[in-house]
Amino acid sequence: NDGQWYIHYKVTDNAGNSKTGYYGPYKLDKVAPTGTIAIQPNKTLAGYDYTRSQIVSIDLTSNDSTSLVSQMRFANSESDLANATWENYGATKINYGLTSGNGLKTVYFQVKDNAGNISSVYSDSVYFDNTTPKLTISAPSQYVAKSGDVISYTVTFTDNSKDFGDANIAQNQGIDAFNFGVDKVILSQYGNIDLNQITKTIENVSGQPLKRLIKLSLPSNMTGEGSINLKVAAAAAEDKAGNISDETLCGYSFSID
């Protein structure tokens, strides 16, 4: 049985003299240690863990009541674990590198006790996503406008996590939240147009949850001439990993005559 053992002896010479003694204690440990592994996520959403960094920290636990855990090893595939280098055990592994490319990543882990027993393989997974959501801005509904006109643009959002292979993550193309108010619509002009005359509104598109309609309403007494372009400021959308969209410039302008 596992535990602490002593070897007792007794020796006797030809004259009948004897001596007793013992060696020890010795610890017998034939039971493999156990452990757990948990990658520290940037965000957890609906039971899914996400990280925006390829370099992660990992929380670890271990248990071995007899000879105690002394070493651990890691790999990004179970087949590579047997050849991974052993290192001193610690409760946290910092600066561990996941494999490149966005998507589901799994880290495999074992511990070894001071008797040389090796644990089963433990693993934890996280979705690595450091790609920002994308948005495209359509051409304006008209290229030449006059007083009283309403010019509209369609903005379409998408995210690369829709391709991660999980139907739940792919919902809404991987977009988790919008922060797309009129303050995100920034106008610029060339000419002598007073942009304060223009009313900006944003509307949902029926049956298209990833689209928004930007409307620019020109007053009936619009003054000035020139051209107008727009851009959408950063952070209009956030994906499920917490990445936010970049500032995006519309490639089209319209003129007021």
mmCIF file of C-alpha atoms in Angstrom:
data_model
loop_
_atom_site.group_PDB
_atom_site.id
_atom_site.type_symbol
_atom_site.label_atom_id
_atom_site.label_comp_id
_atom_site.label_asym_id
_atom_site.label_seq_id
_atom_site.Cartn_x
_atom_site.Cartn_y
_atom_site.Cartn_z
ATOM 1 C CA ASN A 1 0.000 0.000 0.000
ATOM 2 C CA ASP A 2 1.050 3.583 -0.533
ATOM 3 C CA GLY A 3 2.456 5.390 2.463
ATOM 4 C CA GLN A 4 5.491 5.445 4.715
ATOM 5 C CA TRP A 5 7.460 2.197 5.216
ATOM 6 C CA TYR A 6 10.452 1.000 7.263
ATOM 7 C CA ILE A 7 12.706 -1.982 6.666
ATOM 8 C CA HIS A 8 13.487 -3.780 9.962
ATOM 9 C CA TYR A 9 16.338 -6.262 10.308
ATOM 10 C CA LYS A 10 17.924 -8.610 12.808
ATOM 11 C CA VAL A 11 21.358 -10.189 12.422
ATOM 12 C CA THR A 12 22.940 -12.930 14.581
ATOM 13 C CA ASP A 13 26.564 -14.090 14.557
ATOM 14 C CA ASN A 14 27.872 -17.633 15.157
ATOM 15 C CA ALA A 15 28.292 -16.907 18.867
ATOM 16 C CA GLY A 16 24.626 -16.070 19.200
ATOM 17 C CA ASN A 17 25.045 -12.323 19.442
ATOM 18 C CA SER A 18 22.298 -10.436 17.672
ATOM 19 C CA LYS A 19 21.489 -6.914 16.649
ATOM 20 C CA THR A 20 18.275 -5.318 15.434
ATOM 21 C CA GLY A 21 17.679 -2.084 13.559
ATOM 22 C CA TYR A 22 15.805 -0.517 10.690
ATOM 23 C CA TYR A 23 16.197 1.566 7.570
ATOM 24 C CA GLY A 24 13.767 4.262 6.634
ATOM 25 C CA PRO A 25 11.373 5.800 6.463
ATOM 26 C CA TYR A 26 10.645 5.190 2.788
ATOM 27 C CA LYS A 27 7.600 6.456 0.960
ATOM 28 C CA LEU A 28 5.818 4.134 -1.412
ATOM 29 C CA ASP A 29 3.771 5.949 -4.035
ATOM 30 C CA LYS A 30 2.231 4.086 -6.952
ATOM 31 C CA VAL A 31 -0.760 6.390 -7.467
ATOM 32 C CA ALA A 32 -0.671 9.024 -10.214
ATOM 33 C CA PRO A 33 -1.382 12.636 -9.249
ATOM 34 C CA THR A 34 -4.429 14.534 -10.499
ATOM 35 C CA GLY A 35 -4.863 18.081 -11.781
ATOM 36 C CA THR A 36 -7.044 20.677 -13.451
ATOM 37 C CA ILE A 37 -6.345 23.349 -16.065
ATOM 38 C CA ALA A 38 -8.247 26.571 -16.880
ATOM 39 C CA ILE A 39 -7.139 29.115 -19.471
ATOM 40 C CA GLN A 40 -7.808 32.662 -18.282
ATOM 41 C CA PRO A 41 -10.242 34.249 -20.807
ATOM 42 C CA ASN A 42 -10.708 37.925 -21.682
ATOM 43 C CA LYS A 43 -14.442 37.343 -21.912
ATOM 44 C CA THR A 44 -16.957 34.588 -21.192
ATOM 45 C CA LEU A 45 -20.266 34.714 -23.029
ATOM 46 C CA ALA A 46 -23.059 32.120 -22.990
ATOM 47 C CA GLY A 47 -20.662 29.460 -21.712
ATOM 48 C CA TYR A 48 -17.919 30.165 -24.269
ATOM 49 C CA ASP A 49 -14.482 31.463 -23.283
ATOM 50 C CA TYR A 50 -12.687 33.965 -25.528
ATOM 51 C CA THR A 51 -9.227 35.477 -25.556
ATOM 52 C CA ARG A 52 -8.018 38.382 -27.672
ATOM 53 C CA SER A 53 -4.369 37.521 -27.037
ATOM 54 C CA GLN A 54 -2.356 34.627 -28.425
ATOM 55 C CA ILE A 55 -0.313 34.731 -25.192
ATOM 56 C CA VAL A 56 -2.394 33.552 -22.237
ATOM 57 C CA SER A 57 -2.134 32.748 -18.545
ATOM 58 C CA ILE A 58 -3.347 29.387 -17.269
ATOM 59 C CA ASP A 59 -4.632 28.501 -13.795
ATOM 60 C CA LEU A 60 -3.658 25.048 -12.515
ATOM 61 C CA THR A 61 -4.392 22.773 -9.588
ATOM 62 C CA SER A 62 -2.872 19.449 -8.589
ATOM 63 C CA ASN A 63 -3.257 16.827 -5.909
ATOM 64 C CA ASP A 64 -0.932 14.105 -4.663
ATOM 65 C CA SER A 65 -1.163 13.212 -1.001
ATOM 66 C CA THR A 66 1.928 10.976 -0.792
ATOM 67 C CA SER A 67 4.963 12.315 -2.626
ATOM 68 C CA LEU A 68 3.534 15.659 -3.817
ATOM 69 C CA VAL A 69 3.547 17.122 -7.334
ATOM 70 C CA SER A 70 6.853 18.477 -8.554
ATOM 71 C CA GLN A 71 6.632 19.003 -12.319
ATOM 72 C CA MET A 72 4.248 19.861 -15.164
ATOM 73 C CA ARG A 73 4.269 19.972 -18.943
ATOM 74 C CA PHE A 74 2.118 21.509 -21.683
ATOM 75 C CA ALA A 75 1.446 21.149 -25.390
ATOM 76 C CA ASN A 76 -0.946 22.488 -28.001
ATOM 77 C CA SER A 77 -1.807 18.973 -29.182
ATOM 78 C CA GLU A 78 -2.184 15.766 -27.230
ATOM 79 C CA SER A 79 0.219 13.959 -29.564
ATOM 80 C CA ASP A 80 2.987 16.470 -28.730
ATOM 81 C CA LEU A 81 2.538 16.216 -24.978
ATOM 82 C CA ALA A 82 4.696 13.097 -24.529
ATOM 83 C CA ASN A 83 7.715 14.975 -25.911
ATOM 84 C CA ALA A 84 7.060 18.246 -24.074
ATOM 85 C CA THR A 85 9.644 19.502 -21.609
ATOM 86 C CA TRP A 86 8.958 19.078 -17.905
ATOM 87 C CA GLU A 87 9.183 22.207 -15.770
ATOM 88 C CA ASN A 88 8.760 22.998 -12.090
ATOM 89 C CA TYR A 89 5.145 22.939 -10.996
ATOM 90 C CA GLY A 90 3.338 26.184 -10.226
ATOM 91 C CA ALA A 91 -0.264 27.250 -9.677
ATOM 92 C CA THR A 92 -0.158 29.542 -12.728
ATOM 93 C CA LYS A 93 1.499 29.248 -16.102
ATOM 94 C CA ILE A 94 2.050 32.692 -17.573
ATOM 95 C CA ASN A 95 2.967 33.742 -21.112
ATOM 96 C CA TYR A 96 1.862 30.517 -22.732
ATOM 97 C CA GLY A 97 1.627 30.750 -26.504
ATOM 98 C CA LEU A 98 -1.397 29.399 -28.360
ATOM 99 C CA THR A 99 -1.074 28.296 -31.969
ATOM 100 C CA SER A 100 -1.488 30.997 -34.608
ATOM 101 C CA GLY A 101 -4.745 31.729 -36.405
ATOM 102 C CA ASN A 102 -8.123 32.626 -34.965
ATOM 103 C CA GLY A 103 -10.445 29.853 -33.791
ATOM 104 C CA LEU A 104 -10.770 27.210 -31.092
ATOM 105 C CA LYS A 105 -7.515 26.468 -29.245
ATOM 106 C CA THR A 106 -6.884 23.621 -26.808
ATOM 107 C CA VAL A 107 -4.009 23.325 -24.314
ATOM 108 C CA TYR A 108 -3.053 19.908 -22.911
ATOM 109 C CA PHE A 109 -1.444 19.444 -19.498
ATOM 110 C CA GLN A 110 0.065 16.781 -17.227
ATOM 111 C CA VAL A 111 1.709 16.758 -13.812
ATOM 112 C CA LYS A 112 4.289 14.426 -12.303
ATOM 113 C CA ASP A 113 4.910 13.643 -8.631
ATOM 114 C CA ASN A 114 8.228 13.160 -6.856
ATOM 115 C CA ALA A 115 7.946 9.380 -7.259
ATOM 116 C CA GLY A 116 7.782 9.771 -11.038
ATOM 117 C CA ASN A 117 4.093 8.962 -11.447
ATOM 118 C CA ILE A 118 2.488 10.889 -14.316
ATOM 119 C CA SER A 119 -1.110 12.056 -14.301
ATOM 120 C CA SER A 120 -3.760 11.590 -16.940
ATOM 121 C CA VAL A 121 -3.993 14.221 -19.672
ATOM 122 C CA TYR A 122 -6.078 17.280 -18.822
ATOM 123 C CA SER A 123 -7.110 20.003 -21.254
ATOM 124 C CA ASP A 124 -8.974 23.260 -21.587
ATOM 125 C CA SER A 125 -10.128 25.188 -24.654
ATOM 126 C CA VAL A 126 -10.647 28.829 -25.542
ATOM 127 C CA TYR A 127 -11.624 30.710 -28.678
ATOM 128 C CA PHE A 128 -8.769 32.942 -29.821
ATOM 129 C CA ASP A 129 -10.057 35.977 -31.728
ATOM 130 C CA ASN A 130 -7.995 39.129 -32.199
ATOM 131 C CA THR A 131 -9.752 40.271 -35.374
ATOM 132 C CA THR A 132 -11.996 43.325 -35.167
ATOM 133 C CA PRO A 133 -15.550 43.300 -36.528
ATOM 134 C CA LYS A 134 -15.850 44.757 -40.007
ATOM 135 C CA LEU A 135 -18.398 47.092 -41.475
ATOM 136 C CA THR A 136 -19.036 48.229 -45.015
ATOM 137 C CA ILE A 137 -20.799 51.432 -46.000
ATOM 138 C CA SER A 138 -22.777 51.487 -49.221
ATOM 139 C CA ALA A 139 -22.806 54.253 -51.790
ATOM 140 C CA PRO A 140 -25.303 57.061 -51.007
ATOM 141 C CA SER A 141 -28.840 56.698 -52.292
ATOM 142 C CA GLN A 142 -28.125 59.634 -54.627
ATOM 143 C CA TYR A 143 -24.967 61.375 -55.705
ATOM 144 C CA VAL A 144 -26.489 64.827 -56.209
ATOM 145 C CA ALA A 145 -28.855 66.322 -53.621
ATOM 146 C CA LYS A 146 -30.780 69.506 -53.038
ATOM 147 C CA SER A 147 -32.642 71.164 -50.196
ATOM 148 C CA GLY A 148 -35.216 68.872 -48.581
ATOM 149 C CA ASP A 149 -33.674 65.619 -49.822
ATOM 150 C CA VAL A 150 -32.929 62.611 -47.572
ATOM 151 C CA ILE A 151 -29.759 60.722 -48.467
ATOM 152 C CA SER A 152 -29.333 57.221 -47.081
ATOM 153 C CA TYR A 153 -26.436 54.789 -46.646
ATOM 154 C CA THR A 154 -26.650 51.118 -45.690
ATOM 155 C CA VAL A 155 -24.076 49.889 -43.163
ATOM 156 C CA THR A 156 -23.459 46.116 -42.970
ATOM 157 C CA PHE A 157 -21.589 44.466 -40.075
ATOM 158 C CA THR A 158 -19.785 41.121 -40.019
ATOM 159 C CA ASP A 159 -17.128 39.285 -37.990
ATOM 160 C CA ASN A 160 -14.673 36.481 -38.693
ATOM 161 C CA SER A 161 -15.917 34.394 -35.742
ATOM 162 C CA LYS A 162 -18.879 33.344 -37.883
ATOM 163 C CA ASP A 163 -16.395 30.896 -39.458
ATOM 164 C CA PHE A 164 -15.281 29.249 -36.195
ATOM 165 C CA GLY A 165 -17.537 26.264 -36.836
ATOM 166 C CA ASP A 166 -19.946 26.731 -33.940
ATOM 167 C CA ALA A 167 -23.543 27.636 -34.750
ATOM 168 C CA ASN A 168 -24.054 29.564 -31.509
ATOM 169 C CA ILE A 169 -21.005 31.751 -32.101
ATOM 170 C CA ALA A 170 -22.033 32.267 -35.728
ATOM 171 C CA GLN A 171 -25.329 33.820 -34.697
ATOM 172 C CA ASN A 172 -25.462 37.451 -35.865
ATOM 173 C CA GLN A 173 -22.275 36.774 -37.842
ATOM 174 C CA GLY A 174 -20.331 36.748 -34.570
ATOM 175 C CA ILE A 175 -21.444 40.259 -33.555
ATOM 176 C CA ASP A 176 -22.380 40.517 -29.882
ATOM 177 C CA ALA A 177 -23.368 44.165 -29.410
ATOM 178 C CA PHE A 178 -23.864 47.451 -31.212
ATOM 179 C CA ASN A 179 -23.008 50.927 -29.981
ATOM 180 C CA PHE A 180 -24.078 52.650 -33.150
ATOM 181 C CA GLY A 181 -25.709 55.974 -32.370
ATOM 182 C CA VAL A 182 -25.724 59.160 -34.419
ATOM 183 C CA ASP A 183 -22.595 60.254 -32.558
ATOM 184 C CA LYS A 184 -20.732 57.537 -34.479
ATOM 185 C CA VAL A 185 -21.631 59.152 -37.831
ATOM 186 C CA ILE A 186 -19.042 61.814 -38.601
ATOM 187 C CA LEU A 187 -19.557 64.082 -41.604
ATOM 188 C CA SER A 188 -16.940 66.017 -43.542
ATOM 189 C CA GLN A 189 -17.510 68.598 -46.265
ATOM 190 C CA TYR A 190 -15.695 70.235 -49.113
ATOM 191 C CA GLY A 191 -17.087 73.644 -49.991
ATOM 192 C CA ASN A 192 -19.134 76.054 -47.887
ATOM 193 C CA ILE A 193 -21.752 73.695 -46.400
ATOM 194 C CA ASP A 194 -22.844 74.147 -42.794
ATOM 195 C CA LEU A 195 -22.964 70.539 -41.518
ATOM 196 C CA ASN A 196 -25.015 71.617 -38.510
ATOM 197 C CA GLN A 197 -27.987 72.034 -40.855
ATOM 198 C CA ILE A 198 -28.055 68.292 -41.577
ATOM 199 C CA THR A 199 -30.064 65.948 -39.337
ATOM 200 C CA LYS A 200 -28.578 62.468 -38.842
ATOM 201 C CA THR A 201 -30.710 59.454 -37.947
ATOM 202 C CA ILE A 202 -30.032 55.715 -37.771
ATOM 203 C CA GLU A 203 -32.689 53.093 -38.397
ATOM 204 C CA ASN A 204 -32.807 49.318 -38.170
ATOM 205 C CA VAL A 205 -33.397 47.390 -41.373
ATOM 206 C CA SER A 206 -36.381 45.057 -41.109
ATOM 207 C CA GLY A 207 -35.322 41.412 -41.120
ATOM 208 C CA GLN A 208 -31.634 42.379 -41.354
ATOM 209 C CA PRO A 209 -30.208 42.510 -37.808
ATOM 210 C CA LEU A 210 -26.679 43.199 -39.075
ATOM 211 C CA LYS A 211 -27.648 46.208 -41.158
ATOM 212 C CA ARG A 212 -28.330 49.795 -40.207
ATOM 213 C CA LEU A 213 -29.610 52.653 -42.333
ATOM 214 C CA ILE A 214 -27.972 56.067 -41.970
ATOM 215 C CA LYS A 215 -30.215 58.925 -43.119
ATOM 216 C CA LEU A 216 -29.009 62.466 -43.703
ATOM 217 C CA SER A 217 -31.927 64.883 -43.930
ATOM 218 C CA LEU A 218 -31.226 68.219 -45.630
ATOM 219 C CA PRO A 219 -33.364 71.167 -44.541
ATOM 220 C CA SER A 220 -35.720 72.816 -46.990
ATOM 221 C CA ASN A 221 -33.682 76.021 -46.753
ATOM 222 C CA MET A 222 -30.272 74.364 -47.168
ATOM 223 C CA THR A 223 -27.543 76.878 -47.925
ATOM 224 C CA GLY A 224 -24.085 76.381 -49.385
ATOM 225 C CA GLU A 225 -22.648 74.103 -52.015
ATOM 226 C CA GLY A 226 -20.048 71.366 -52.116
ATOM 227 C CA SER A 227 -19.712 67.675 -51.341
ATOM 228 C CA ILE A 228 -20.219 65.604 -48.234
ATOM 229 C CA ASN A 229 -18.645 62.346 -47.115
ATOM 230 C CA LEU A 230 -19.031 60.373 -43.933
ATOM 231 C CA LYS A 231 -17.233 57.891 -41.741
ATOM 232 C CA VAL A 232 -18.339 55.665 -38.879
ATOM 233 C CA ALA A 233 -16.266 56.113 -35.739
ATOM 234 C CA ALA A 234 -14.575 53.232 -33.951
ATOM 235 C CA ALA A 235 -16.434 50.960 -31.506
ATOM 236 C CA ALA A 236 -19.758 50.922 -33.372
ATOM 237 C CA ALA A 237 -19.857 47.131 -32.909
ATOM 238 C CA GLU A 238 -18.292 44.547 -30.596
ATOM 239 C CA ASP A 239 -17.771 40.871 -31.341
ATOM 240 C CA LYS A 240 -18.152 38.021 -28.883
ATOM 241 C CA ALA A 241 -14.489 38.120 -27.921
ATOM 242 C CA GLY A 242 -14.708 41.821 -27.055
ATOM 243 C CA ASN A 243 -12.947 43.178 -30.149
ATOM 244 C CA ILE A 244 -14.415 46.504 -31.316
ATOM 245 C CA SER A 245 -14.778 47.753 -34.870
ATOM 246 C CA ASP A 246 -12.339 50.262 -36.362
ATOM 247 C CA GLU A 247 -13.129 53.670 -37.769
ATOM 248 C CA THR A 248 -14.432 53.142 -41.298
ATOM 249 C CA LEU A 249 -14.556 55.714 -44.092
ATOM 250 C CA CYS A 250 -17.215 55.608 -46.781
ATOM 251 C CA GLY A 251 -15.680 55.435 -50.218
ATOM 252 C CA TYR A 252 -18.400 57.612 -51.776
ATOM 253 C CA SER A 253 -19.532 61.204 -51.411
ATOM 254 C CA PHE A 254 -22.516 63.168 -52.665
ATOM 255 C CA SER A 255 -22.745 66.784 -53.752
ATOM 256 C CA ILE A 256 -25.203 69.483 -52.833
ATOM 257 C CA ASP A 257 -26.122 71.866 -55.621
#
